[in-house]
């Protein structure tokens, strides 16, 4: 399994990689479409907060944006730089804490994908992102919903790797955005994977979809964009 993902260019020791597969392309399609609809144009500068192994940063760069990835983990940044080199794209990577970084420059747009929910102080992250946006600039958040907190997978990752695995509630995220001077909210939705090959994951997907339907919409990630006033 690990070898298969390595062949596909995935990071074999990334704890989140194995159950993703083609899901990543659904995520990327959602990001790309969202940025297009938000009017983020080729050549714009974009900050990728919690970029990890840099696949989103590299795809943003490949799409013609001037991409900068920030992450706290040096090992991930090493992978990100190697990926950018392998893909022959020009991206910059900075090691820093998303709760306190200060790059002394601003960006036309920002992405925070699958990272905010690891913070125990998300309002600080949102405030730092807002501080790095130019007026009128958009940030796009793509994070697991509150259901993530009860997901067996997330519980296992938290146990095995010691990561904080929280869910993101739209109301709370909007409140943090407003406090940081962000507004004009836009929601985006992605396709979901309703079926699984094995009984356990199928049961989990069924619970997730039923709960998701009851609460909001059956999407795996919450996609929220906010603009700096
Ligand atoms: C689930 S991974 C997602 C990474 C990347 N966005 C992706 O899609 O592959 C979460 C990332 O958040 C980063 N992270 C967690 N806490 C952080 C912090 N305080 N500051 C910066 N990055 C952080 C981790 O190092 C990790 O790379």
CSV table of C-alpha atoms and ligand atoms in Angstrom, one decimal:
chain,number,residue,atom,x,y,z
A,1,UNK,CA,0.0,0.0,0.0
A,2,UNK,CA,2.7,2.5,1.0
A,3,UNK,CA,4.6,1.6,-2.2
A,4,UNK,CA,1.6,2.4,-4.2
A,5,UNK,CA,1.2,5.8,-2.7
A,6,UNK,CA,4.9,6.5,-3.2
A,7,UNK,CA,4.5,5.7,-6.9
A,8,UNK,CA,1.7,8.2,-7.0
A,9,UNK,CA,3.9,10.8,-5.5
A,10,UNK,CA,2.3,10.6,-2.1
A,11,UNK,CA,4.3,10.8,1.1
A,12,UNK,CA,4.4,7.3,2.4
A,13,UNK,CA,4.8,8.2,6.1
A,14,UNK,CA,2.1,10.8,6.1
A,15,UNK,CA,-0.4,9.3,8.6
A,16,UNK,CA,-3.4,10.8,6.7
A,17,UNK,CA,-2.5,9.6,3.2
A,18,UNK,CA,-3.7,6.1,2.9
A,19,UNK,CA,-7.4,6.5,3.0
A,20,UNK,CA,-7.4,9.5,0.7
A,21,UNK,CA,-6.5,8.3,-2.8
A,22,UNK,CA,-8.5,10.2,-5.4
A,23,UNK,CA,-10.3,12.2,-2.7
A,24,UNK,CA,-7.4,14.6,-2.9
A,25,UNK,CA,-8.4,15.5,-6.5
A,26,UNK,CA,-11.9,16.3,-5.3
A,27,UNK,CA,-10.4,18.6,-2.7
A,28,UNK,CA,-8.1,20.2,-5.3
A,29,UNK,CA,-11.0,20.7,-7.7
A,30,UNK,CA,-13.0,22.4,-5.0
A,31,UNK,CA,-10.1,24.7,-4.1
A,32,UNK,CA,-9.4,25.6,-7.7
A,33,UNK,CA,-13.0,26.3,-8.5
A,34,UNK,CA,-13.4,28.3,-5.3
A,35,UNK,CA,-10.4,30.5,-6.0
A,36,UNK,CA,-11.6,31.0,-9.6
A,37,UNK,CA,-15.0,32.1,-8.3
A,38,UNK,CA,-13.4,34.4,-5.8
A,39,UNK,CA,-11.6,36.1,-8.6
A,40,UNK,CA,-8.1,35.0,-7.6
A,41,UNK,CA,-6.2,35.5,-10.9
A,42,UNK,CA,-3.0,34.0,-12.3
A,43,UNK,CA,0.0,35.7,-10.9
A,44,UNK,CA,-1.6,36.5,-7.5
A,45,UNK,CA,0.3,35.7,-4.4
A,46,UNK,CA,-1.2,33.0,-2.2
A,47,UNK,CA,-0.3,31.8,1.3
A,48,UNK,CA,-0.8,28.1,2.1
A,49,UNK,CA,-1.1,27.8,5.9
A,50,UNK,CA,-0.3,24.4,7.3
A,51,UNK,CA,0.9,23.3,3.9
A,52,UNK,CA,2.4,20.0,5.2
A,53,UNK,CA,4.1,18.1,2.4
A,54,UNK,CA,3.1,20.9,0.0
A,55,UNK,CA,0.9,19.2,-2.5
A,56,UNK,CA,-1.6,22.1,-2.4
A,57,UNK,CA,1.2,24.7,-2.6
A,58,UNK,CA,2.7,22.9,-5.6
A,59,UNK,CA,-0.6,22.7,-7.3
A,60,UNK,CA,-1.3,26.4,-6.6
A,61,UNK,CA,2.1,27.2,-8.1
A,62,UNK,CA,1.5,25.0,-11.0
A,63,UNK,CA,-1.8,26.9,-11.6
A,64,UNK,CA,0.2,30.1,-12.0
A,65,UNK,CA,0.0,31.6,-8.5
A,66,UNK,CA,3.0,32.8,-6.5
A,67,UNK,CA,2.6,30.3,-3.7
A,68,UNK,CA,4.2,30.4,-0.2
A,69,UNK,CA,3.6,27.4,2.2
A,70,UNK,CA,4.0,27.7,5.9
A,71,UNK,CA,4.2,24.8,8.3
A,72,UNK,CA,5.6,24.0,11.7
A,73,UNK,CA,7.1,20.6,10.8
A,74,UNK,CA,10.6,20.7,9.2
A,75,UNK,CA,10.2,17.2,7.9
A,76,UNK,CA,7.1,18.1,6.0
A,77,UNK,CA,8.8,21.2,4.6
A,78,UNK,CA,11.6,19.1,3.4
A,79,UNK,CA,9.1,16.9,1.5
A,80,UNK,CA,7.4,20.0,0.2
A,81,UNK,CA,10.6,21.5,-1.2
A,82,UNK,CA,11.5,18.1,-2.8
A,83,UNK,CA,8.0,17.9,-4.3
A,84,UNK,CA,8.2,21.4,-5.8
A,85,UNK,CA,11.6,20.6,-7.3
A,86,UNK,CA,10.3,17.2,-8.7
A,87,UNK,CA,7.2,18.9,-10.2
A,88,UNK,CA,9.4,21.8,-11.4
A,89,UNK,CA,7.3,24.5,-9.9
A,90,UNK,CA,8.4,27.6,-8.1
A,91,UNK,CA,7.1,27.7,-4.6
A,92,UNK,CA,8.5,29.2,-1.3
A,93,UNK,CA,8.3,27.3,2.0
A,94,UNK,CA,8.7,28.8,5.5
A,95,UNK,CA,8.9,27.1,8.8
A,96,UNK,CA,6.7,28.8,11.3
A,97,UNK,CA,3.8,28.4,13.7
A,98,UNK,CA,0.5,29.2,12.2
A,99,UNK,CA,-0.6,30.6,15.6
A,100,UNK,CA,2.1,33.3,15.7
A,101,UNK,CA,3.8,33.7,12.3
A,102,UNK,CA,4.8,37.2,11.0
A,103,UNK,CA,6.2,37.2,7.5
A,104,UNK,CA,6.3,41.0,7.1
A,105,UNK,CA,4.5,40.9,3.8
A,106,UNK,CA,0.9,40.5,2.6
A,107,UNK,CA,-0.7,38.2,0.1
A,108,UNK,CA,-3.6,38.5,-2.4
A,109,UNK,CA,-5.2,35.3,-1.1
A,110,UNK,CA,-4.7,32.5,1.5
A,111,UNK,CA,-5.6,28.8,1.8
A,112,UNK,CA,-5.9,27.0,5.1
A,113,UNK,CA,-6.6,23.4,4.2
A,114,UNK,CA,-6.9,20.6,6.7
A,115,UNK,CA,-4.7,22.4,9.2
A,116,UNK,CA,-6.9,24.8,11.3
A,117,UNK,CA,-8.6,21.9,13.1
A,118,UNK,CA,-5.2,20.9,14.6
A,119,UNK,CA,-5.0,24.1,16.6
A,120,UNK,CA,-6.3,24.4,20.1
A,121,UNK,CA,-6.4,28.2,19.5
A,122,UNK,CA,-8.0,28.6,16.1
A,123,UNK,CA,-8.8,32.3,16.6
A,124,UNK,CA,-5.0,33.0,16.7
A,125,UNK,CA,-4.6,31.2,13.4
A,126,UNK,CA,-7.4,33.1,11.8
A,127,UNK,CA,-6.0,36.4,13.1
A,128,UNK,CA,-2.6,35.6,11.7
A,129,UNK,CA,-4.0,34.8,8.3
A,130,UNK,CA,-6.0,38.0,8.3
A,131,UNK,CA,-3.0,40.0,9.2
A,132,UNK,CA,-1.2,38.6,6.1
A,133,UNK,CA,-4.0,39.4,3.6
A,134,UNK,CA,-4.1,42.6,1.6
A,135,UNK,CA,-7.5,44.5,1.9
A,136,UNK,CA,-10.0,42.7,-0.3
A,137,UNK,CA,-8.0,39.5,-0.2
A,138,UNK,CA,-9.7,36.2,0.3
A,139,UNK,CA,-8.9,33.3,2.6
A,140,UNK,CA,-10.3,29.9,1.8
A,141,UNK,CA,-10.7,27.4,4.7
A,142,UNK,CA,-11.2,23.7,3.9
A,143,UNK,CA,-11.5,21.8,7.2
A,144,UNK,CA,-13.2,18.7,8.6
A,145,UNK,CA,-16.6,19.4,10.1
A,146,UNK,CA,-17.5,18.8,13.8
A,147,UNK,CA,-18.1,15.2,12.8
A,148,UNK,CA,-14.4,14.7,12.6
A,149,UNK,CA,-14.3,14.8,16.4
A,150,UNK,CA,-16.3,11.6,16.6
A,151,UNK,CA,-14.6,9.9,13.7
A,152,UNK,CA,-12.9,6.6,14.6
A,153,UNK,CA,-10.0,7.5,12.2
A,154,UNK,CA,-9.4,10.8,13.8
A,155,UNK,CA,-9.5,9.2,17.3
A,156,UNK,CA,-6.9,6.7,16.1
A,157,UNK,CA,-4.6,9.3,14.6
A,158,UNK,CA,-4.8,11.4,17.8
A,159,UNK,CA,-4.0,8.3,19.9
A,160,UNK,CA,-1.1,7.1,17.7
A,161,UNK,CA,0.5,10.4,16.6
A,162,UNK,CA,-0.6,12.7,19.4
A,163,UNK,CA,-2.1,15.2,17.0
A,164,UNK,CA,-5.0,17.4,18.1
A,165,UNK,CA,-7.9,16.3,16.0
A,166,UNK,CA,-10.8,18.7,16.4
A,167,UNK,CA,-13.7,19.6,14.1
A,168,UNK,CA,-14.5,23.0,12.7
A,169,UNK,CA,-17.9,24.5,13.3
A,170,UNK,CA,-18.9,27.1,10.7
A,171,UNK,CA,-20.5,29.4,13.3
A,172,UNK,CA,-17.4,29.5,15.4
A,173,UNK,CA,-15.1,29.9,12.4
A,174,UNK,CA,-17.2,32.8,11.2
A,175,UNK,CA,-17.0,34.4,14.6
A,176,UNK,CA,-13.2,34.1,14.6
A,177,UNK,CA,-13.1,35.6,11.1
A,178,UNK,CA,-15.3,38.6,12.1
A,179,UNK,CA,-13.1,39.2,15.1
A,180,UNK,CA,-10.1,39.3,12.7
A,181,UNK,CA,-11.7,41.7,10.3
A,182,UNK,CA,-12.8,39.1,7.8
A,183,UNK,CA,-16.3,38.8,6.3
A,184,UNK,CA,-18.4,38.6,3.0
A,185,UNK,CA,-18.5,34.9,3.6
A,186,UNK,CA,-18.9,32.4,0.8
A,187,UNK,CA,-19.5,28.7,1.2
A,188,UNK,CA,-18.4,26.0,-1.3
A,189,UNK,CA,-19.3,22.4,-1.5
A,190,UNK,CA,-17.5,19.3,-2.7
A,191,UNK,CA,-18.6,15.9,-4.0
A,192,UNK,CA,-18.5,13.1,-1.4
A,193,UNK,CA,-17.7,9.5,-1.6
A,194,UNK,CA,-20.9,7.7,-0.5
A,195,UNK,CA,-19.7,4.1,-0.8
A,196,UNK,CA,-16.9,2.1,0.6
A,197,UNK,CA,-15.7,-1.4,-0.3
A,198,UNK,CA,-15.6,-2.7,3.3
A,199,UNK,CA,-18.3,-2.9,5.9
A,200,UNK,CA,-16.6,-0.8,8.6
A,201,UNK,CA,-15.9,2.2,6.5
A,202,UNK,CA,-19.3,1.8,4.8
A,203,UNK,CA,-21.0,2.0,8.1
A,204,UNK,CA,-19.0,5.1,9.1
A,205,UNK,CA,-19.8,6.8,5.7
A,206,UNK,CA,-23.5,6.0,6.2
A,207,UNK,CA,-23.4,7.6,9.7
A,208,UNK,CA,-21.4,10.5,8.4
A,209,UNK,CA,-23.8,11.2,5.5
A,210,UNK,CA,-26.9,10.8,7.6
A,211,UNK,CA,-25.5,13.2,10.3
A,212,UNK,CA,-24.1,15.5,7.7
A,213,UNK,CA,-27.4,15.7,5.9
A,214,UNK,CA,-29.3,16.3,9.1
A,215,UNK,CA,-26.8,19.1,10.1
A,216,UNK,CA,-25.8,20.9,6.9
A,217,UNK,CA,-24.9,19.2,3.7
A,218,UNK,CA,-23.2,15.8,2.9
A,219,UNK,CA,-19.8,17.2,2.2
A,220,UNK,CA,-16.6,15.8,3.9
A,221,UNK,CA,-15.0,19.2,4.4
A,222,UNK,CA,-16.4,22.5,5.4
A,223,UNK,CA,-15.4,25.1,2.8
A,224,UNK,CA,-15.7,28.7,3.9
A,225,UNK,CA,-14.2,31.7,2.2
A,226,UNK,CA,-13.9,35.1,3.9
A,227,UNK,CA,-12.7,38.5,2.6
A,228,UNK,CA,-10.6,41.1,4.4
A,229,UNK,CA,-12.6,44.3,4.6
B,1,LIG,C1,-3.4,17.1,8.2
B,1,LIG,S1,-1.9,18.0,7.8
B,1,LIG,C2,-2.4,18.8,6.3
B,1,LIG,C3,-1.3,19.4,5.6
B,1,LIG,C4,-1.6,19.9,4.2
B,1,LIG,N1,-2.5,21.0,4.3
B,1,LIG,C5,-2.1,18.8,3.3
B,1,LIG,O1,-3.2,18.9,2.9
B,1,LIG,O2,-1.4,17.8,3.1
B,1,LIG,C6,-1.9,19.3,9.0
B,1,LIG,C7,-0.7,20.2,8.9
B,1,LIG,O3,-0.8,21.2,9.8
B,1,LIG,C8,0.5,21.4,10.3
B,1,LIG,N2,0.4,22.1,11.6
B,1,LIG,C9,-0.1,21.7,12.8
B,1,LIG,N3,0.0,22.6,13.7
B,1,LIG,C10,0.6,23.6,13.2
B,1,LIG,C11,1.1,24.9,13.7
B,1,LIG,N4,0.8,25.3,14.9
B,1,LIG,N5,1.7,25.7,12.8
B,1,LIG,C12,1.9,25.4,11.5
B,1,LIG,N6,1.5,24.2,11.0
B,1,LIG,C13,0.9,23.3,11.8
B,1,LIG,C14,1.2,20.1,10.4
B,1,LIG,O4,2.6,20.1,10.5
B,1,LIG,C15,0.6,19.4,9.2
B,1,LIG,O5,1.5,19.6,8.1
